[in-house]
Short mmCIF file of N, CA and C and ligand atoms in Angstrom, two decimals:
data_model
loop_
_atom_site.label_atom_id
_atom_site.label_comp_id
_atom_site.label_asym_id
_atom_site.label_seq_id
_atom_site.Cartn_x
_atom_site.Cartn_y
_atom_site.Cartn_z
N MET A 22 22.99 -13.38 1.05
CA MET A 22 22.39 -12.17 0.48
C MET A 22 21.50 -11.47 1.53
N SER A 23 21.46 -10.13 1.52
CA SER A 23 20.64 -9.41 2.50
C SER A 23 19.16 -9.46 2.08
N LYS A 24 18.31 -9.13 3.04
CA LYS A 24 16.87 -9.12 2.74
C LYS A 24 16.55 -8.07 1.66
N ALA A 25 17.28 -6.96 1.70
CA ALA A 25 17.06 -5.90 0.70
C ALA A 25 17.42 -6.40 -0.70
N GLU A 26 18.51 -7.16 -0.79
CA GLU A 26 18.90 -7.71 -2.11
C GLU A 26 17.90 -8.75 -2.60
N ASP A 27 17.43 -9.58 -1.66
CA ASP A 27 16.42 -10.58 -2.03
C ASP A 27 15.16 -9.90 -2.55
N LEU A 28 14.79 -8.81 -1.90
CA LEU A 28 13.59 -8.08 -2.33
C LEU A 28 13.79 -7.46 -3.72
N LYS A 29 14.98 -6.97 -3.95
CA LYS A 29 15.31 -6.41 -5.28
C LYS A 29 15.16 -7.49 -6.35
N ASN A 30 15.66 -8.69 -6.03
CA ASN A 30 15.54 -9.80 -6.98
C ASN A 30 14.09 -10.19 -7.22
N LEU A 31 13.33 -10.18 -6.12
CA LEU A 31 11.89 -10.49 -6.24
C LEU A 31 11.22 -9.51 -7.21
N ASN A 32 11.51 -8.22 -7.01
CA ASN A 32 10.90 -7.21 -7.89
C ASN A 32 11.40 -7.35 -9.33
N ASN A 33 12.70 -7.60 -9.49
CA ASN A 33 13.24 -7.77 -10.85
C ASN A 33 12.55 -8.92 -11.58
N LYS A 34 12.27 -9.98 -10.83
CA LYS A 34 11.58 -11.13 -11.43
C LYS A 34 10.19 -10.70 -11.93
N TRP A 35 9.47 -9.91 -11.09
CA TRP A 35 8.12 -9.49 -11.47
C TRP A 35 8.10 -8.46 -12.59
N PHE A 36 9.20 -7.69 -12.75
CA PHE A 36 9.26 -6.75 -13.88
C PHE A 36 9.05 -7.54 -15.18
N GLU A 37 9.64 -8.73 -15.22
CA GLU A 37 9.50 -9.60 -16.40
C GLU A 37 8.15 -10.30 -16.42
N LYS A 38 7.77 -10.82 -15.24
CA LYS A 38 6.68 -11.79 -15.16
C LYS A 38 5.27 -11.16 -15.13
N CYS A 39 5.17 -9.92 -14.66
CA CYS A 39 3.83 -9.33 -14.44
C CYS A 39 3.07 -9.21 -15.77
N PRO A 40 1.85 -9.78 -15.85
CA PRO A 40 1.12 -9.75 -17.11
C PRO A 40 0.27 -8.49 -17.33
N CYS A 41 0.38 -7.50 -16.42
CA CYS A 41 -0.50 -6.33 -16.49
C CYS A 41 -0.33 -5.59 -17.83
N LYS A 42 -1.45 -5.28 -18.46
CA LYS A 42 -1.41 -4.63 -19.78
C LYS A 42 -0.92 -3.18 -19.70
N LEU A 43 -1.01 -2.58 -18.52
CA LEU A 43 -0.55 -1.19 -18.36
C LEU A 43 0.95 -1.06 -18.59
N LYS A 44 1.62 -2.19 -18.52
CA LYS A 44 3.07 -2.25 -18.74
C LYS A 44 3.47 -1.59 -20.07
N LYS A 45 2.59 -1.77 -21.07
CA LYS A 45 2.92 -1.27 -22.42
C LYS A 45 2.90 0.25 -22.49
N ILE A 46 2.10 0.88 -21.62
CA ILE A 46 1.98 2.35 -21.73
C ILE A 46 2.65 3.12 -20.59
N ALA A 47 2.96 2.41 -19.51
CA ALA A 47 3.61 3.10 -18.38
C ALA A 47 5.08 3.35 -18.70
N THR A 48 5.66 4.37 -18.04
CA THR A 48 7.08 4.63 -18.24
C THR A 48 7.92 3.48 -17.68
N GLN A 49 7.50 3.02 -16.51
CA GLN A 49 8.23 1.94 -15.82
C GLN A 49 7.34 1.36 -14.73
N PRO A 50 7.70 0.17 -14.21
CA PRO A 50 6.95 -0.34 -13.07
C PRO A 50 7.34 0.43 -11.81
N VAL A 51 6.44 0.47 -10.86
CA VAL A 51 6.74 1.12 -9.58
C VAL A 51 6.62 0.06 -8.48
N PRO A 52 7.75 -0.52 -8.09
CA PRO A 52 7.70 -1.53 -7.03
C PRO A 52 7.56 -0.86 -5.67
N GLY A 53 7.38 -1.68 -4.63
CA GLY A 53 7.30 -1.12 -3.28
C GLY A 53 8.62 -0.50 -2.87
N TYR A 54 8.56 0.30 -1.81
CA TYR A 54 9.76 0.99 -1.32
C TYR A 54 9.76 1.00 0.20
N GLY A 55 10.92 0.87 0.78
CA GLY A 55 11.02 1.01 2.23
C GLY A 55 11.80 -0.11 2.87
N ASN A 56 11.49 -0.34 4.13
CA ASN A 56 12.25 -1.28 4.95
C ASN A 56 11.68 -2.69 4.83
N PRO A 57 12.44 -3.62 4.25
CA PRO A 57 11.90 -4.98 4.09
C PRO A 57 11.73 -5.72 5.42
N GLN A 58 12.24 -5.13 6.52
CA GLN A 58 12.06 -5.76 7.84
C GLN A 58 10.87 -5.16 8.58
N SER A 59 10.17 -4.23 7.93
CA SER A 59 9.09 -3.50 8.61
C SER A 59 7.97 -4.43 9.07
N LYS A 60 7.38 -4.07 10.21
CA LYS A 60 6.23 -4.83 10.70
C LYS A 60 4.91 -4.26 10.14
N ILE A 61 5.03 -3.16 9.41
CA ILE A 61 3.85 -2.53 8.81
C ILE A 61 4.06 -2.40 7.31
N VAL A 62 3.05 -2.79 6.54
CA VAL A 62 3.09 -2.52 5.10
C VAL A 62 1.85 -1.70 4.73
N PHE A 63 2.07 -0.60 4.04
CA PHE A 63 0.98 0.22 3.51
C PHE A 63 0.74 -0.18 2.05
N ILE A 64 -0.54 -0.30 1.68
CA ILE A 64 -0.85 -0.62 0.28
C ILE A 64 -1.75 0.46 -0.32
N GLY A 65 -1.21 1.17 -1.32
CA GLY A 65 -1.98 2.19 -2.02
C GLY A 65 -2.70 1.60 -3.22
N GLU A 66 -2.97 2.49 -4.17
CA GLU A 66 -3.84 2.14 -5.30
C GLU A 66 -2.99 1.81 -6.55
N ALA A 67 -2.42 2.82 -7.13
CA ALA A 67 -1.59 2.66 -8.33
C ALA A 67 -0.73 3.90 -8.45
N PRO A 68 0.40 3.81 -9.16
CA PRO A 68 1.25 4.99 -9.31
C PRO A 68 0.53 6.11 -10.06
N GLY A 69 0.86 7.35 -9.70
CA GLY A 69 0.40 8.52 -10.45
C GLY A 69 1.53 9.00 -11.36
N LYS A 70 1.39 10.24 -11.83
CA LYS A 70 2.35 10.76 -12.82
C LYS A 70 3.79 10.80 -12.28
N GLN A 71 3.95 11.37 -11.09
CA GLN A 71 5.30 11.50 -10.52
C GLN A 71 5.93 10.14 -10.24
N GLU A 72 5.09 9.24 -9.73
CA GLU A 72 5.58 7.89 -9.39
C GLU A 72 6.02 7.16 -10.66
N ASP A 73 5.23 7.33 -11.72
CA ASP A 73 5.56 6.70 -13.01
C ASP A 73 6.89 7.23 -13.54
N LEU A 74 7.13 8.52 -13.34
CA LEU A 74 8.38 9.12 -13.84
C LEU A 74 9.59 8.72 -13.00
N LEU A 75 9.37 8.64 -11.67
CA LEU A 75 10.52 8.38 -10.78
C LEU A 75 10.67 6.92 -10.38
N GLY A 76 9.64 6.10 -10.62
CA GLY A 76 9.74 4.67 -10.29
C GLY A 76 9.65 4.37 -8.81
N LYS A 77 9.06 5.28 -8.05
CA LYS A 77 8.99 5.13 -6.59
C LYS A 77 7.57 5.50 -6.13
N PRO A 78 6.98 4.73 -5.18
CA PRO A 78 5.60 5.02 -4.80
C PRO A 78 5.46 6.28 -3.92
N PHE A 79 4.34 6.94 -4.05
CA PHE A 79 3.98 8.09 -3.21
C PHE A 79 5.08 9.16 -3.15
N VAL A 80 5.47 9.67 -4.31
CA VAL A 80 6.46 10.75 -4.33
C VAL A 80 5.84 12.09 -4.74
N GLY A 81 4.53 12.12 -5.05
CA GLY A 81 3.86 13.36 -5.42
C GLY A 81 3.23 14.03 -4.21
N ALA A 82 2.18 14.81 -4.45
CA ALA A 82 1.53 15.58 -3.38
C ALA A 82 0.96 14.66 -2.29
N ALA A 83 0.35 13.54 -2.70
CA ALA A 83 -0.22 12.61 -1.71
C ALA A 83 0.90 12.02 -0.84
N GLY A 84 2.05 11.79 -1.46
CA GLY A 84 3.20 11.24 -0.73
C GLY A 84 3.73 12.21 0.30
N LYS A 85 3.71 13.51 -0.04
CA LYS A 85 4.18 14.53 0.89
C LYS A 85 3.27 14.56 2.12
N PHE A 86 1.98 14.48 1.85
CA PHE A 86 0.99 14.46 2.93
C PHE A 86 1.19 13.20 3.79
N LEU A 87 1.44 12.08 3.13
CA LEU A 87 1.68 10.83 3.85
C LEU A 87 2.91 10.96 4.76
N ASP A 88 3.97 11.58 4.24
CA ASP A 88 5.19 11.76 5.05
C ASP A 88 4.90 12.60 6.30
N GLU A 89 4.04 13.63 6.13
CA GLU A 89 3.71 14.47 7.30
C GLU A 89 2.98 13.63 8.35
N MET A 90 2.08 12.77 7.88
CA MET A 90 1.33 11.94 8.84
C MET A 90 2.25 10.91 9.49
N LEU A 91 3.18 10.37 8.72
CA LEU A 91 4.14 9.41 9.31
C LEU A 91 4.95 10.13 10.40
N GLU A 92 5.37 11.36 10.09
CA GLU A 92 6.16 12.12 11.06
C GLU A 92 5.37 12.35 12.35
N SER A 93 4.04 12.53 12.20
CA SER A 93 3.21 12.79 13.39
C SER A 93 3.19 11.58 14.33
N ILE A 94 3.54 10.39 13.81
CA ILE A 94 3.65 9.22 14.70
C ILE A 94 5.11 8.74 14.77
N LYS A 95 5.99 9.70 14.48
CA LYS A 95 7.44 9.48 14.64
C LYS A 95 7.99 8.36 13.75
N LEU A 96 7.47 8.28 12.56
CA LEU A 96 7.98 7.29 11.60
C LEU A 96 8.45 8.00 10.35
N LYS A 97 9.41 7.38 9.69
CA LYS A 97 9.90 7.88 8.40
C LYS A 97 9.62 6.82 7.34
N ARG A 98 9.70 7.23 6.11
CA ARG A 98 9.47 6.32 4.99
C ARG A 98 10.38 5.08 5.10
N GLU A 99 11.60 5.31 5.57
CA GLU A 99 12.59 4.24 5.65
C GLU A 99 12.26 3.22 6.76
N ASP A 100 11.34 3.59 7.65
CA ASP A 100 10.97 2.68 8.75
C ASP A 100 9.90 1.69 8.32
N ILE A 101 9.15 2.04 7.29
CA ILE A 101 8.00 1.23 6.90
C ILE A 101 8.18 0.74 5.46
N TYR A 102 7.23 -0.04 4.99
CA TYR A 102 7.29 -0.47 3.60
C TYR A 102 5.97 -0.05 2.95
N ILE A 103 6.07 0.50 1.76
CA ILE A 103 4.87 1.00 1.09
C ILE A 103 4.84 0.53 -0.36
N THR A 104 3.70 0.04 -0.76
CA THR A 104 3.58 -0.47 -2.11
C THR A 104 2.17 -0.15 -2.65
N ASN A 105 1.88 -0.61 -3.85
CA ASN A 105 0.56 -0.38 -4.46
C ASN A 105 -0.03 -1.71 -4.91
N ILE A 106 -1.35 -1.75 -5.00
CA ILE A 106 -1.98 -3.00 -5.49
C ILE A 106 -1.71 -3.17 -6.99
N VAL A 107 -1.68 -2.05 -7.73
CA VAL A 107 -1.34 -2.08 -9.16
C VAL A 107 0.01 -1.36 -9.32
N LYS A 108 0.91 -1.98 -10.05
CA LYS A 108 2.29 -1.48 -10.07
C LYS A 108 2.61 -0.58 -11.27
N TYR A 109 1.63 -0.35 -12.12
CA TYR A 109 1.85 0.50 -13.31
C TYR A 109 0.80 1.61 -13.33
N ARG A 110 1.18 2.77 -13.86
CA ARG A 110 0.25 3.91 -13.86
C ARG A 110 -0.89 3.72 -14.85
N PRO A 111 -2.13 3.79 -14.36
CA PRO A 111 -3.26 3.80 -15.31
C PRO A 111 -3.30 5.14 -16.04
N PRO A 112 -3.68 5.14 -17.33
CA PRO A 112 -3.64 6.39 -18.09
C PRO A 112 -4.54 7.47 -17.46
N ASN A 113 -4.07 8.69 -17.51
CA ASN A 113 -4.79 9.85 -16.97
C ASN A 113 -5.26 9.67 -15.54
N ASN A 114 -4.52 8.88 -14.79
CA ASN A 114 -4.84 8.64 -13.37
C ASN A 114 -6.23 8.07 -13.14
N ARG A 115 -6.76 7.36 -14.12
CA ARG A 115 -8.07 6.73 -13.89
C ARG A 115 -7.91 5.64 -12.82
N ASP A 116 -9.06 5.21 -12.27
CA ASP A 116 -9.02 4.15 -11.27
C ASP A 116 -8.48 2.87 -11.90
N PRO A 117 -7.74 2.07 -11.14
CA PRO A 117 -7.31 0.79 -11.72
C PRO A 117 -8.51 -0.13 -11.96
N LEU A 118 -8.46 -0.90 -13.03
CA LEU A 118 -9.55 -1.81 -13.36
C LEU A 118 -9.40 -3.11 -12.57
N PRO A 119 -10.51 -3.83 -12.36
CA PRO A 119 -10.41 -5.11 -11.63
C PRO A 119 -9.37 -6.05 -12.25
N GLU A 120 -9.31 -6.11 -13.60
CA GLU A 120 -8.34 -7.06 -14.20
C GLU A 120 -6.90 -6.61 -14.00
N GLU A 121 -6.69 -5.29 -13.85
CA GLU A 121 -5.32 -4.81 -13.57
C GLU A 121 -4.89 -5.22 -12.16
N LYS A 122 -5.87 -5.20 -11.24
CA LYS A 122 -5.55 -5.66 -9.88
C LYS A 122 -5.24 -7.15 -9.89
N VAL A 123 -6.05 -7.91 -10.61
CA VAL A 123 -5.85 -9.37 -10.68
C VAL A 123 -4.47 -9.66 -11.30
N ASP A 124 -4.11 -8.91 -12.35
CA ASP A 124 -2.83 -9.16 -13.03
C ASP A 124 -1.62 -8.82 -12.15
N CYS A 125 -1.80 -7.89 -11.22
CA CYS A 125 -0.66 -7.48 -10.36
C CYS A 125 -0.69 -8.16 -9.00
N ILE A 126 -1.73 -8.94 -8.71
CA ILE A 126 -1.91 -9.41 -7.33
C ILE A 126 -0.86 -10.44 -6.90
N GLY A 127 -0.38 -11.25 -7.85
CA GLY A 127 0.65 -12.25 -7.50
C GLY A 127 1.90 -11.57 -6.96
N TRP A 128 2.23 -10.44 -7.57
CA TRP A 128 3.39 -9.64 -7.16
C TRP A 128 3.18 -9.16 -5.71
N LEU A 129 2.00 -8.60 -5.44
CA LEU A 129 1.71 -8.10 -4.09
C LEU A 129 1.77 -9.24 -3.06
N TYR A 130 1.16 -10.37 -3.38
CA TYR A 130 1.19 -11.51 -2.44
C TYR A 130 2.63 -11.91 -2.14
N GLU A 131 3.46 -11.92 -3.17
CA GLU A 131 4.85 -12.34 -2.95
C GLU A 131 5.59 -11.32 -2.08
N GLU A 132 5.34 -10.04 -2.33
CA GLU A 132 5.96 -8.99 -1.48
C GLU A 132 5.54 -9.16 -0.03
N LEU A 133 4.23 -9.36 0.17
CA LEU A 133 3.72 -9.46 1.54
C LEU A 133 4.27 -10.69 2.26
N ASN A 134 4.36 -11.79 1.55
CA ASN A 134 4.86 -13.01 2.19
C ASN A 134 6.37 -12.98 2.37
N PHE A 135 7.03 -12.12 1.64
CA PHE A 135 8.46 -11.94 1.83
C PHE A 135 8.72 -11.05 3.06
N ILE A 136 7.97 -9.97 3.18
CA ILE A 136 8.17 -9.02 4.28
C ILE A 136 7.55 -9.51 5.59
N LYS A 137 6.43 -10.21 5.48
CA LYS A 137 5.71 -10.76 6.62
C LYS A 137 5.37 -9.69 7.68
N PRO A 138 4.61 -8.67 7.28
CA PRO A 138 4.23 -7.65 8.27
C PRO A 138 3.22 -8.19 9.28
N LYS A 139 3.18 -7.50 10.43
CA LYS A 139 2.16 -7.84 11.43
C LYS A 139 0.86 -7.10 11.12
N LEU A 140 1.01 -5.95 10.47
CA LEU A 140 -0.16 -5.12 10.17
C LEU A 140 -0.10 -4.64 8.72
N ILE A 141 -1.23 -4.81 8.02
CA ILE A 141 -1.35 -4.30 6.65
C ILE A 141 -2.31 -3.11 6.69
N ILE A 142 -1.83 -1.98 6.19
CA ILE A 142 -2.65 -0.76 6.21
C ILE A 142 -3.05 -0.41 4.78
N PHE A 143 -4.34 -0.35 4.54
CA PHE A 143 -4.83 0.00 3.21
C PHE A 143 -4.92 1.51 3.09
N LEU A 144 -4.35 2.05 2.03
CA LEU A 144 -4.52 3.48 1.74
C LEU A 144 -5.59 3.58 0.67
N GLY A 145 -6.81 3.76 1.09
CA GLY A 145 -7.92 3.92 0.15
C GLY A 145 -8.68 2.64 -0.12
N ARG A 146 -9.81 2.83 -0.81
CA ARG A 146 -10.74 1.72 -1.00
C ARG A 146 -10.25 0.67 -1.99
N HIS A 147 -9.38 1.06 -2.91
CA HIS A 147 -8.99 0.09 -3.96
C HIS A 147 -8.27 -1.12 -3.41
N SER A 148 -7.31 -0.89 -2.51
CA SER A 148 -6.62 -2.06 -1.95
C SER A 148 -7.51 -2.72 -0.89
N MET A 149 -8.27 -1.92 -0.15
CA MET A 149 -9.12 -2.48 0.92
C MET A 149 -10.18 -3.44 0.35
N THR A 150 -10.89 -2.99 -0.69
CA THR A 150 -12.01 -3.81 -1.17
C THR A 150 -11.55 -5.07 -1.91
N TYR A 151 -10.29 -5.09 -2.34
CA TYR A 151 -9.80 -6.34 -2.95
C TYR A 151 -9.83 -7.46 -1.90
N PHE A 152 -9.44 -7.13 -0.68
CA PHE A 152 -9.37 -8.14 0.38
C PHE A 152 -10.64 -8.18 1.24
N PHE A 153 -11.38 -7.08 1.28
CA PHE A 153 -12.62 -6.99 2.06
C PHE A 153 -13.73 -6.50 1.12
N PRO A 154 -14.17 -7.37 0.19
CA PRO A 154 -15.10 -6.90 -0.85
C PRO A 154 -16.46 -6.45 -0.32
N ASN A 155 -16.82 -6.88 0.89
CA ASN A 155 -18.14 -6.49 1.40
C ASN A 155 -18.11 -5.27 2.31
N GLU A 156 -16.94 -4.68 2.47
CA GLU A 156 -16.84 -3.52 3.37
C GLU A 156 -16.75 -2.23 2.57
N SER A 157 -17.15 -1.15 3.25
CA SER A 157 -17.02 0.16 2.61
C SER A 157 -16.04 0.99 3.45
N ILE A 158 -15.17 1.69 2.79
CA ILE A 158 -14.13 2.45 3.50
C ILE A 158 -14.75 3.46 4.47
N SER A 159 -15.90 4.01 4.11
CA SER A 159 -16.52 5.01 5.00
C SER A 159 -17.00 4.37 6.30
N GLN A 160 -17.20 3.06 6.29
CA GLN A 160 -17.63 2.35 7.51
C GLN A 160 -16.46 1.82 8.33
N VAL A 161 -15.39 1.39 7.67
CA VAL A 161 -14.34 0.68 8.41
C VAL A 161 -13.04 1.47 8.63
N HIS A 162 -12.97 2.69 8.06
CA HIS A 162 -11.71 3.44 8.24
C HIS A 162 -11.43 3.64 9.73
N GLY A 163 -10.16 3.56 10.08
CA GLY A 163 -9.77 3.83 11.48
C GLY A 163 -10.08 2.71 12.45
N LYS A 164 -10.49 1.55 11.93
CA LYS A 164 -10.80 0.43 12.82
C LYS A 164 -9.86 -0.74 12.51
N LEU A 165 -9.49 -1.47 13.56
CA LEU A 165 -8.69 -2.68 13.35
C LEU A 165 -9.61 -3.76 12.79
N LEU A 166 -9.21 -4.33 11.66
CA LEU A 166 -9.99 -5.41 11.04
C LEU A 166 -9.22 -6.70 11.25
N ILE A 167 -9.90 -7.72 11.68
CA ILE A 167 -9.23 -9.01 11.91
C ILE A 167 -9.91 -10.06 11.05
N LYS A 168 -9.13 -10.65 10.15
CA LYS A 168 -9.69 -11.66 9.25
C LYS A 168 -8.57 -12.57 8.75
N LYS A 169 -8.85 -13.86 8.78
CA LYS A 169 -7.86 -14.80 8.21
C LYS A 169 -8.09 -14.85 6.71
N ILE A 170 -7.10 -14.46 5.95
CA ILE A 170 -7.21 -14.48 4.49
C ILE A 170 -6.16 -15.47 3.98
N PRO A 171 -6.56 -16.47 3.19
CA PRO A 171 -5.58 -17.45 2.73
C PRO A 171 -4.37 -16.81 2.07
N ASN A 172 -3.21 -17.36 2.38
CA ASN A 172 -1.94 -16.92 1.78
C ASN A 172 -1.51 -15.50 2.12
N LEU A 173 -2.05 -14.95 3.20
CA LEU A 173 -1.52 -13.67 3.68
C LEU A 173 -0.84 -13.91 5.02
N PRO A 174 0.25 -13.16 5.30
CA PRO A 174 1.05 -13.46 6.48
C PRO A 174 0.49 -12.91 7.80
N THR A 175 -0.59 -12.14 7.75
CA THR A 175 -1.17 -11.60 8.98
C THR A 175 -2.69 -11.61 8.88
N LYS A 176 -3.34 -11.52 10.04
CA LYS A 176 -4.80 -11.39 10.03
C LYS A 176 -5.23 -9.99 10.46
N TYR A 177 -4.25 -9.11 10.65
CA TYR A 177 -4.55 -7.75 11.13
C TYR A 177 -4.46 -6.71 10.00
N PHE A 178 -5.52 -5.95 9.89
CA PHE A 178 -5.61 -4.95 8.81
C PHE A 178 -6.17 -3.64 9.39
N PHE A 179 -5.83 -2.54 8.74
CA PHE A 179 -6.31 -1.23 9.18
C PHE A 179 -6.54 -0.42 7.90
N ALA A 180 -7.69 0.19 7.79
CA ALA A 180 -8.00 0.92 6.55
C ALA A 180 -8.02 2.44 6.80
N LEU A 181 -7.45 3.15 5.84
CA LEU A 181 -7.43 4.62 5.90
C LEU A 181 -7.99 5.18 4.60
N TYR A 182 -8.53 6.39 4.68
CA TYR A 182 -8.88 7.07 3.42
C TYR A 182 -7.58 7.30 2.63
N HIS A 183 -7.72 7.38 1.32
CA HIS A 183 -6.53 7.60 0.49
C HIS A 183 -6.05 9.05 0.67
N PRO A 184 -4.75 9.26 0.89
CA PRO A 184 -4.27 10.64 1.09
C PRO A 184 -4.59 11.57 -0.07
N ALA A 185 -4.62 11.07 -1.30
CA ALA A 185 -4.93 11.97 -2.44
C ALA A 185 -6.38 12.41 -2.38
N ALA A 186 -7.29 11.51 -1.95
CA ALA A 186 -8.71 11.86 -1.87
C ALA A 186 -8.93 12.85 -0.72
N ALA A 187 -8.15 12.69 0.34
CA ALA A 187 -8.35 13.51 1.54
C ALA A 187 -7.64 14.86 1.46
N LEU A 188 -6.69 14.95 0.55
CA LEU A 188 -5.82 16.13 0.49
C LEU A 188 -6.60 17.45 0.42
N TYR A 189 -7.60 17.48 -0.44
CA TYR A 189 -8.34 18.74 -0.64
C TYR A 189 -9.78 18.66 -0.15
N ASN A 190 -10.03 17.73 0.76
CA ASN A 190 -11.38 17.59 1.32
C ASN A 190 -11.26 17.72 2.84
N GLY A 191 -11.61 18.90 3.34
CA GLY A 191 -11.38 19.24 4.74
C GLY A 191 -11.78 18.17 5.74
N GLY A 192 -13.03 17.69 5.63
CA GLY A 192 -13.54 16.72 6.60
C GLY A 192 -12.78 15.41 6.54
N MET A 193 -12.59 14.95 5.31
CA MET A 193 -11.90 13.67 5.12
C MET A 193 -10.45 13.78 5.59
N ARG A 194 -9.87 14.93 5.35
CA ARG A 194 -8.47 15.16 5.75
C ARG A 194 -8.32 15.05 7.28
N GLU A 195 -9.25 15.71 7.99
CA GLU A 195 -9.20 15.64 9.46
C GLU A 195 -9.37 14.20 9.94
N THR A 196 -10.30 13.48 9.31
CA THR A 196 -10.55 12.08 9.69
C THR A 196 -9.30 11.23 9.44
N LEU A 197 -8.68 11.43 8.28
CA LEU A 197 -7.48 10.65 7.95
C LEU A 197 -6.36 10.93 8.96
N ILE A 198 -6.17 12.21 9.29
CA ILE A 198 -5.11 12.57 10.25
C ILE A 198 -5.39 11.91 11.61
N ALA A 199 -6.66 11.94 12.02
CA ALA A 199 -7.03 11.33 13.32
C ALA A 199 -6.87 9.82 13.28
N ASP A 200 -7.30 9.19 12.18
CA ASP A 200 -7.15 7.72 12.05
C ASP A 200 -5.68 7.33 12.07
N PHE A 201 -4.87 8.11 11.39
CA PHE A 201 -3.43 7.80 11.30
C PHE A 201 -2.80 7.75 12.70
N LYS A 202 -3.24 8.67 13.54
CA LYS A 202 -2.67 8.75 14.90
C LYS A 202 -3.03 7.54 15.75
N LYS A 203 -3.99 6.73 15.27
CA LYS A 203 -4.36 5.52 16.04
C LYS A 203 -3.37 4.37 15.78
N ILE A 204 -2.54 4.52 14.75
CA ILE A 204 -1.68 3.40 14.33
C ILE A 204 -0.78 2.87 15.46
N PRO A 205 -0.08 3.76 16.21
CA PRO A 205 0.80 3.21 17.28
C PRO A 205 0.03 2.33 18.27
N LYS A 206 -1.17 2.75 18.64
CA LYS A 206 -1.96 1.96 19.60
C LYS A 206 -2.37 0.62 19.00
N VAL A 207 -2.70 0.63 17.71
CA VAL A 207 -3.09 -0.60 17.02
C VAL A 207 -1.90 -1.57 17.03
N ILE A 208 -0.71 -1.05 16.74
CA ILE A 208 0.48 -1.90 16.72
C ILE A 208 0.73 -2.47 18.11
N GLU A 209 0.59 -1.61 19.12
CA GLU A 209 0.79 -2.06 20.50
C GLU A 209 -0.17 -3.21 20.82
N LYS A 210 -1.42 -3.01 20.43
CA LYS A 210 -2.45 -4.01 20.73
C LYS A 210 -2.14 -5.37 20.08
N ILE A 211 -1.71 -5.35 18.84
CA ILE A 211 -1.56 -6.64 18.13
C ILE A 211 -0.21 -7.30 18.42
N THR A 212 0.72 -6.55 19.01
CA THR A 212 2.03 -7.18 19.28
C THR A 212 2.15 -7.58 20.75
N LYS A 213 1.13 -7.30 21.54
CA LYS A 213 1.17 -7.65 22.99
C LYS A 213 1.15 -9.15 23.22
N1 URA B 10 -1.38 7.10 -5.10
C1 URA B 10 -1.23 5.78 -4.90
O1 URA B 10 -2.16 5.07 -4.58
N2 URA B 10 -0.02 5.29 -5.05
C2 URA B 10 1.02 6.02 -5.36
O2 URA B 10 2.11 5.46 -5.46
C3 URA B 10 0.83 7.40 -5.54
C4 URA B 10 -0.37 7.94 -5.41
#
């Protein structure tokens, strides 16, 4: 079986197994999308309205912005893997609750250990603070973070502001675009 098929089976298993209560009100789960051989995995927050309808992460306005930034470093969605810490849409796009993250975290761990990326990139504070509870995104964005975390396949992390938060905030948008452009150098550094 190919790695893509194995990943499909992994996700199908979690469609059944995930205990998240949002399952009852969401249209469908939104599993990760992209290249299962990727050395980079991006982790967002939770699906929004468009993602809930289409079953694919980052397909709304924030996703379009993300695609532009990927293009600026010569990457396409198909080159990387992108997922969310919570796999179901919270009602009215509210922030995911701590228990929703806990309920979906087994799924994320399994995805990460299946793909085995060299670099994990957090899109926003929700995924970042789950793994780095003492850090603030305004302090660590755009910096390579190195930490051994049990049961994760890499010790290299990079945090970015969330594209949806930065979309209509001029200063944050410029910072996110500049941080994004550091990614190739970060990859070079950790794969040397
Ligand atoms: N924001 C996220 O964090 N994830 C998505 O999939 C879409 C918007």
